[in-house]
């Protein structure tokens, strides 16, 4: 039955391309993400929170009392509230080529972060777990081989990938004075990626071949940040913040273990295909910078950008052709935010925070001379707790993205993304007034 299902999938979604890629529908609809997460260690993850995503920015310069941020360690030194944040991301990818279409959906957990002000608005710490790259792909290929001078054997390969690079990070932010804050965050960087392949043959006598390759490894990473705040530039109530962060390159000592599934004495067993392969993976430097301007307490504007030097990416486990696809990535975003809840209005629509923005991502891939870039349009909504002792919030962003191209029989993706986070913030050590 599994072989029949595999051949039906091929018949429905076969691409007439030189590598014959096809998105797998049905079983993969709730498991697959972007087709382009197939390359290297996966697609780079944007770990902006839904508030930042709703503005189309990174968040490196956006100061906030009511939502955590991973983007700039310096911001942790400005915290007033102890906070815990997490959420989920739901994405739908409508992929199309010159000859076919498919739909994939992906539901995954977002980052987890805790921040704690050791000295309120002076020194703060953060602990977080988040992804750096993510593989979530599934596709099939079709080929044939000669079994005799007059007979050909057709076979289909169902290829899947999951995992990527993650970080367990601890950091410290220090607000030196009212103008400057700095931060530092060391991290345990670890890779855990699975690449599996099931091969189905057109002749039942050949059975099914299953293989699984898992890459694992760890290294220490380092990230730095700074925040500069200027007040009363054009009016008595305005404020301008400049934020920047740098993630240094990291080299991971990794190994690849490849196993195949075979029937031994009538029982299914995993057999080591070859000795584990040792090698190194080098992740590139990442630089972020941006400006946020607050003309009043009700409105703010942000312009931010990112640079990642993926042309320097190296991996002992990727083929030379895959490494040649990598290029430097640049992303820029512009957004605005409106805070009517601060007016203390009794109108229902004044109880929220609203945002919108647009961003362009050049991408880190160039395939057959085509840049795999993404254009995003974003909108966001923040629901703020009315309790004066807390700044808890629920943030929601909705984004629409256009990624890739159908030129040279590549894949173009229309992406709908829903991001939600819950930020539990509490003013700790609150001193009660005596009557």
mmCIF file of N, CA and C in Angstrom, residues 132-201:
data_model
loop_
_atom_site.group_PDB
_atom_site.id
_atom_site.type_symbol
_atom_site.label_atom_id
_atom_site.label_comp_id
_atom_site.label_asym_id
_atom_site.label_seq_id
_atom_site.Cartn_x
_atom_site.Cartn_y
_atom_site.Cartn_z
ATOM 1 N N UNK A 132 17.839 28.693 14.756
ATOM 2 C CA UNK A 132 18.618 29.549 13.865
ATOM 3 C C UNK A 132 18.290 29.234 12.406
ATOM 4 N N UNK A 133 18.210 27.951 12.092
ATOM 5 C CA UNK A 133 17.757 27.500 10.772
ATOM 6 C C UNK A 133 16.771 26.362 10.983
ATOM 7 N N UNK A 134 15.943 26.131 9.978
ATOM 8 C CA UNK A 134 14.930 25.085 10.114
ATOM 9 C C UNK A 134 14.702 24.390 8.782
ATOM 10 N N UNK A 135 14.784 23.056 8.802
ATOM 11 C CA UNK A 135 14.433 22.233 7.640
ATOM 12 C C UNK A 135 13.058 21.630 7.859
ATOM 13 N N UNK A 136 12.162 21.866 6.939
ATOM 14 C CA UNK A 136 10.834 21.240 6.938
ATOM 15 C C UNK A 136 10.422 21.049 5.483
ATOM 16 N N UNK A 137 10.908 20.025 4.859
ATOM 17 C CA UNK A 137 10.615 19.817 3.448
ATOM 18 C C UNK A 137 10.274 18.354 3.175
ATOM 19 N N UNK A 138 9.585 18.153 2.066
ATOM 20 C CA UNK A 138 9.304 16.813 1.581
ATOM 21 C C UNK A 138 9.031 16.893 0.086
ATOM 22 N N UNK A 139 9.712 16.089 -0.699
ATOM 23 C CA UNK A 139 9.494 16.055 -2.133
ATOM 24 C C UNK A 139 9.844 14.667 -2.651
ATOM 25 N N UNK A 140 9.527 14.421 -3.904
ATOM 26 C CA UNK A 140 9.803 13.118 -4.497
ATOM 27 C C UNK A 140 10.544 13.292 -5.810
ATOM 28 N N UNK A 141 11.294 12.272 -6.190
ATOM 29 C CA UNK A 141 11.941 12.218 -7.494
ATOM 30 C C UNK A 141 11.563 10.918 -8.174
ATOM 31 N N UNK A 142 11.616 10.903 -9.488
ATOM 32 C CA UNK A 142 11.291 9.721 -10.283
ATOM 33 C C UNK A 142 12.440 9.442 -11.228
ATOM 34 N N UNK A 143 12.845 8.166 -11.316
ATOM 35 C CA UNK A 143 13.936 7.793 -12.192
ATOM 36 C C UNK A 143 13.765 6.324 -12.569
ATOM 37 N N UNK A 144 14.660 5.817 -13.377
ATOM 38 C CA UNK A 144 14.612 4.417 -13.778
ATOM 39 C C UNK A 144 16.022 3.927 -14.017
ATOM 40 N N UNK A 145 16.172 2.608 -13.980
ATOM 41 C CA UNK A 145 17.463 1.980 -14.225
ATOM 42 C C UNK A 145 17.259 0.716 -15.044
ATOM 43 N N UNK A 146 18.254 0.353 -15.799
ATOM 44 C CA UNK A 146 18.146 -0.830 -16.647
ATOM 45 C C UNK A 146 18.453 -2.084 -15.835
ATOM 46 N N UNK A 147 17.529 -3.051 -15.867
ATOM 47 C CA UNK A 147 17.750 -4.350 -15.211
ATOM 48 C C UNK A 147 18.195 -5.414 -16.204
ATOM 49 N N UNK A 148 18.006 -5.116 -17.488
ATOM 50 C CA UNK A 148 18.472 -5.997 -18.554
ATOM 51 C C UNK A 148 18.532 -5.152 -19.820
ATOM 52 N N UNK A 149 19.118 -5.666 -20.891
ATOM 53 C CA UNK A 149 19.191 -4.861 -22.120
ATOM 54 C C UNK A 149 17.844 -4.410 -22.639
ATOM 55 N N UNK A 150 16.761 -5.103 -22.260
ATOM 56 C CA UNK A 150 15.446 -4.753 -22.806
ATOM 57 C C UNK A 150 14.439 -4.316 -21.761
ATOM 58 N N UNK A 151 14.816 -4.268 -20.482
ATOM 59 C CA UNK A 151 13.864 -3.931 -19.430
ATOM 60 C C UNK A 151 14.406 -2.794 -18.567
ATOM 61 N N UNK A 152 13.482 -1.917 -18.189
ATOM 62 C CA UNK A 152 13.799 -0.803 -17.305
ATOM 63 C C UNK A 152 12.981 -0.924 -16.024
ATOM 64 N N UNK A 153 13.593 -0.580 -14.899
ATOM 65 C CA UNK A 153 12.925 -0.603 -13.605
ATOM 66 C C UNK A 153 12.720 0.831 -13.131
ATOM 67 N N UNK A 154 11.471 1.252 -12.963
ATOM 68 C CA UNK A 154 11.169 2.601 -12.472
ATOM 69 C C UNK A 154 11.152 2.603 -10.950
ATOM 70 N N UNK A 155 11.583 3.709 -10.361
ATOM 71 C CA UNK A 155 11.545 3.826 -8.909
ATOM 72 C C UNK A 155 11.282 5.284 -8.519
ATOM 73 N N UNK A 156 10.723 5.445 -7.348
ATOM 74 C CA UNK A 156 10.404 6.770 -6.805
ATOM 75 C C UNK A 156 11.086 6.943 -5.454
ATOM 76 N N UNK A 157 11.631 8.130 -5.225
ATOM 77 C CA UNK A 157 12.285 8.447 -3.951
ATOM 78 C C UNK A 157 11.467 9.501 -3.208
ATOM 79 N N UNK A 158 11.043 9.164 -2.006
ATOM 80 C CA UNK A 158 10.333 10.101 -1.127
ATOM 81 C C UNK A 158 11.354 10.639 -0.132
ATOM 82 N N UNK A 159 11.713 11.916 -0.273
ATOM 83 C CA UNK A 159 12.810 12.501 0.488
ATOM 84 C C UNK A 159 12.257 13.535 1.464
ATOM 85 N N UNK A 160 12.686 13.439 2.730
ATOM 86 C CA UNK A 160 12.163 14.312 3.783
ATOM 87 C C UNK A 160 13.309 14.871 4.616
ATOM 88 N N UNK A 161 13.080 16.052 5.170
ATOM 89 C CA UNK A 161 14.073 16.662 6.041
ATOM 90 C C UNK A 161 13.419 17.390 7.200
ATOM 91 N N UNK A 162 14.044 17.355 8.350
ATOM 92 C CA UNK A 162 13.543 18.066 9.529
ATOM 93 C C UNK A 162 14.720 18.419 10.423
ATOM 94 N N UNK A 163 14.476 19.373 11.337
ATOM 95 C CA UNK A 163 15.519 19.793 12.270
ATOM 96 C C UNK A 163 16.211 21.055 11.814
ATOM 97 N N UNK A 164 17.466 21.232 12.228
ATOM 98 C CA UNK A 164 18.221 22.422 11.890
ATOM 99 C C UNK A 164 19.170 22.800 13.011
ATOM 100 N N UNK A 165 19.493 24.091 13.087
ATOM 101 C CA UNK A 165 20.400 24.623 14.107
ATOM 102 C C UNK A 165 19.579 25.368 15.151
ATOM 103 N N UNK A 166 19.885 25.118 16.438
ATOM 104 C CA UNK A 166 19.193 25.771 17.549
ATOM 105 C C UNK A 166 20.205 26.349 18.525
ATOM 106 N N UNK A 167 19.716 27.234 19.386
ATOM 107 C CA UNK A 167 20.582 27.836 20.401
ATOM 108 C C UNK A 167 19.896 27.826 21.765
ATOM 109 N N UNK A 168 20.659 27.451 22.765
ATOM 110 C CA UNK A 168 20.291 27.646 24.167
ATOM 111 C C UNK A 168 21.165 28.781 24.667
ATOM 112 N N UNK A 169 20.533 29.940 24.940
ATOM 113 C CA UNK A 169 21.291 31.170 25.151
ATOM 114 C C UNK A 169 20.998 31.785 26.510
ATOM 115 N N UNK A 170 22.057 32.297 27.146
ATOM 116 C CA UNK A 170 21.943 33.065 28.379
ATOM 117 C C UNK A 170 22.675 34.383 28.155
ATOM 118 N N UNK A 171 22.070 35.495 28.598
ATOM 119 C CA UNK A 171 22.687 36.781 28.314
ATOM 120 C C UNK A 171 22.462 37.812 29.392
ATOM 121 N N UNK A 172 23.219 38.899 29.296
ATOM 122 C CA UNK A 172 23.183 39.987 30.274
ATOM 123 C C UNK A 172 23.128 41.312 29.537
ATOM 124 N N UNK A 173 22.214 42.192 29.963
ATOM 125 C CA UNK A 173 22.153 43.551 29.441
ATOM 126 C C UNK A 173 22.442 44.563 30.534
ATOM 127 N N UNK A 174 23.162 45.618 30.188
ATOM 128 C CA UNK A 174 23.556 46.644 31.174
ATOM 129 C C UNK A 174 23.286 48.024 30.578
ATOM 130 N N UNK A 175 22.435 48.775 31.249
ATOM 131 C CA UNK A 175 22.159 50.153 30.871
ATOM 132 C C UNK A 175 23.162 51.042 31.589
ATOM 133 N N UNK A 176 24.157 51.500 30.854
ATOM 134 C CA UNK A 176 25.262 52.248 31.457
ATOM 135 C C UNK A 176 24.789 53.598 31.979
ATOM 136 N N UNK A 177 24.003 54.288 31.181
ATOM 137 C CA UNK A 177 23.426 55.565 31.585
ATOM 138 C C UNK A 177 22.142 55.771 30.774
ATOM 139 N N UNK A 178 21.583 56.944 30.823
ATOM 140 C CA UNK A 178 20.306 57.164 30.134
ATOM 141 C C UNK A 178 20.440 57.150 28.620
ATOM 142 N N UNK A 179 21.677 57.154 28.112
ATOM 143 C CA UNK A 179 21.889 57.190 26.667
ATOM 144 C C UNK A 179 22.343 55.855 26.073
ATOM 145 N N UNK A 180 23.100 55.070 26.805
ATOM 146 C CA UNK A 180 23.771 53.897 26.224
ATOM 147 C C UNK A 180 23.481 52.647 27.057
ATOM 148 N N UNK A 181 23.191 51.548 26.365
ATOM 149 C CA UNK A 181 23.078 50.221 26.977
ATOM 150 C C UNK A 181 23.841 49.231 26.108
ATOM 151 N N UNK A 182 24.420 48.218 26.739
ATOM 152 C CA UNK A 182 25.157 47.189 26.013
ATOM 153 C C UNK A 182 24.725 45.815 26.523
ATOM 154 N N UNK A 183 25.033 44.784 25.764
ATOM 155 C CA UNK A 183 24.656 43.441 26.170
ATOM 156 C C UNK A 183 25.545 42.385 25.549
ATOM 157 N N UNK A 184 25.590 41.222 26.203
ATOM 158 C CA UNK A 184 26.383 40.083 25.716
ATOM 159 C C UNK A 184 25.622 38.801 26.013
ATOM 160 N N UNK A 185 25.620 37.880 25.041
ATOM 161 C CA UNK A 185 24.874 36.633 25.199
ATOM 162 C C UNK A 185 25.671 35.461 24.631
ATOM 163 N N UNK A 186 26.281 34.637 25.480
ATOM 164 C CA UNK A 186 26.884 33.386 24.997
ATOM 165 C C UNK A 186 25.793 32.331 24.828
ATOM 166 N N UNK A 187 26.056 31.336 23.990
ATOM 167 C CA UNK A 187 25.035 30.330 23.725
ATOM 168 C C UNK A 187 25.671 28.989 23.406
ATOM 169 N N UNK A 188 24.921 27.940 23.699
ATOM 170 C CA UNK A 188 25.262 26.602 23.229
ATOM 171 C C UNK A 188 24.544 26.419 21.892
ATOM 172 N N UNK A 189 25.317 26.366 20.825
ATOM 173 C CA UNK A 189 24.765 26.203 19.484
ATOM 174 C C UNK A 189 24.828 24.729 19.109
ATOM 175 N N UNK A 190 23.709 24.153 18.727
ATOM 176 C CA UNK A 190 23.713 22.723 18.397
ATOM 177 C C UNK A 190 22.880 22.450 17.150
ATOM 178 N N UNK A 191 23.369 21.506 16.372
ATOM 179 C CA UNK A 191 22.682 21.097 15.154
ATOM 180 C C UNK A 191 22.117 19.703 15.352
ATOM 181 N N UNK A 192 20.896 19.521 14.906
ATOM 182 C CA UNK A 192 20.239 18.214 14.902
ATOM 183 C C UNK A 192 19.340 18.173 13.680
ATOM 184 N N UNK A 193 19.799 17.506 12.640
ATOM 185 C CA UNK A 193 19.083 17.498 11.380
ATOM 186 C C UNK A 193 18.946 16.070 10.870
ATOM 187 N N UNK A 194 17.727 15.730 10.443
ATOM 188 C CA UNK A 194 17.443 14.414 9.888
ATOM 189 C C UNK A 194 17.095 14.540 8.412
ATOM 190 N N UNK A 195 17.707 13.703 7.588
ATOM 191 C CA UNK A 195 17.390 13.612 6.169
ATOM 192 C C UNK A 195 17.097 12.152 5.847
ATOM 193 N N UNK A 196 15.864 11.889 5.437
ATOM 194 C CA UNK A 196 15.426 10.510 5.218
ATOM 195 C C UNK A 196 15.002 10.316 3.766
ATOM 196 N N UNK A 197 15.118 9.067 3.311
ATOM 197 C CA UNK A 197 14.715 8.740 1.951
ATOM 198 C C UNK A 197 14.110 7.337 1.918
ATOM 199 N N UNK A 198 12.924 7.231 1.356
ATOM 200 C CA UNK A 198 12.276 5.946 1.094
ATOM 201 C C UNK A 198 12.200 5.771 -0.414
ATOM 202 N N UNK A 199 12.651 4.618 -0.895
ATOM 203 C CA UNK A 199 12.649 4.331 -2.325
ATOM 204 C C UNK A 199 11.629 3.238 -2.614
ATOM 205 N N UNK A 200 10.683 3.538 -3.534
ATOM 206 C CA UNK A 200 9.645 2.590 -3.934
ATOM 207 C C UNK A 200 9.897 2.155 -5.374
ATOM 208 N N UNK A 201 9.834 0.856 -5.620
ATOM 209 C CA UNK A 201 10.074 0.316 -6.952
ATOM 210 C C UNK A 201 8.761 -0.072 -7.617
#
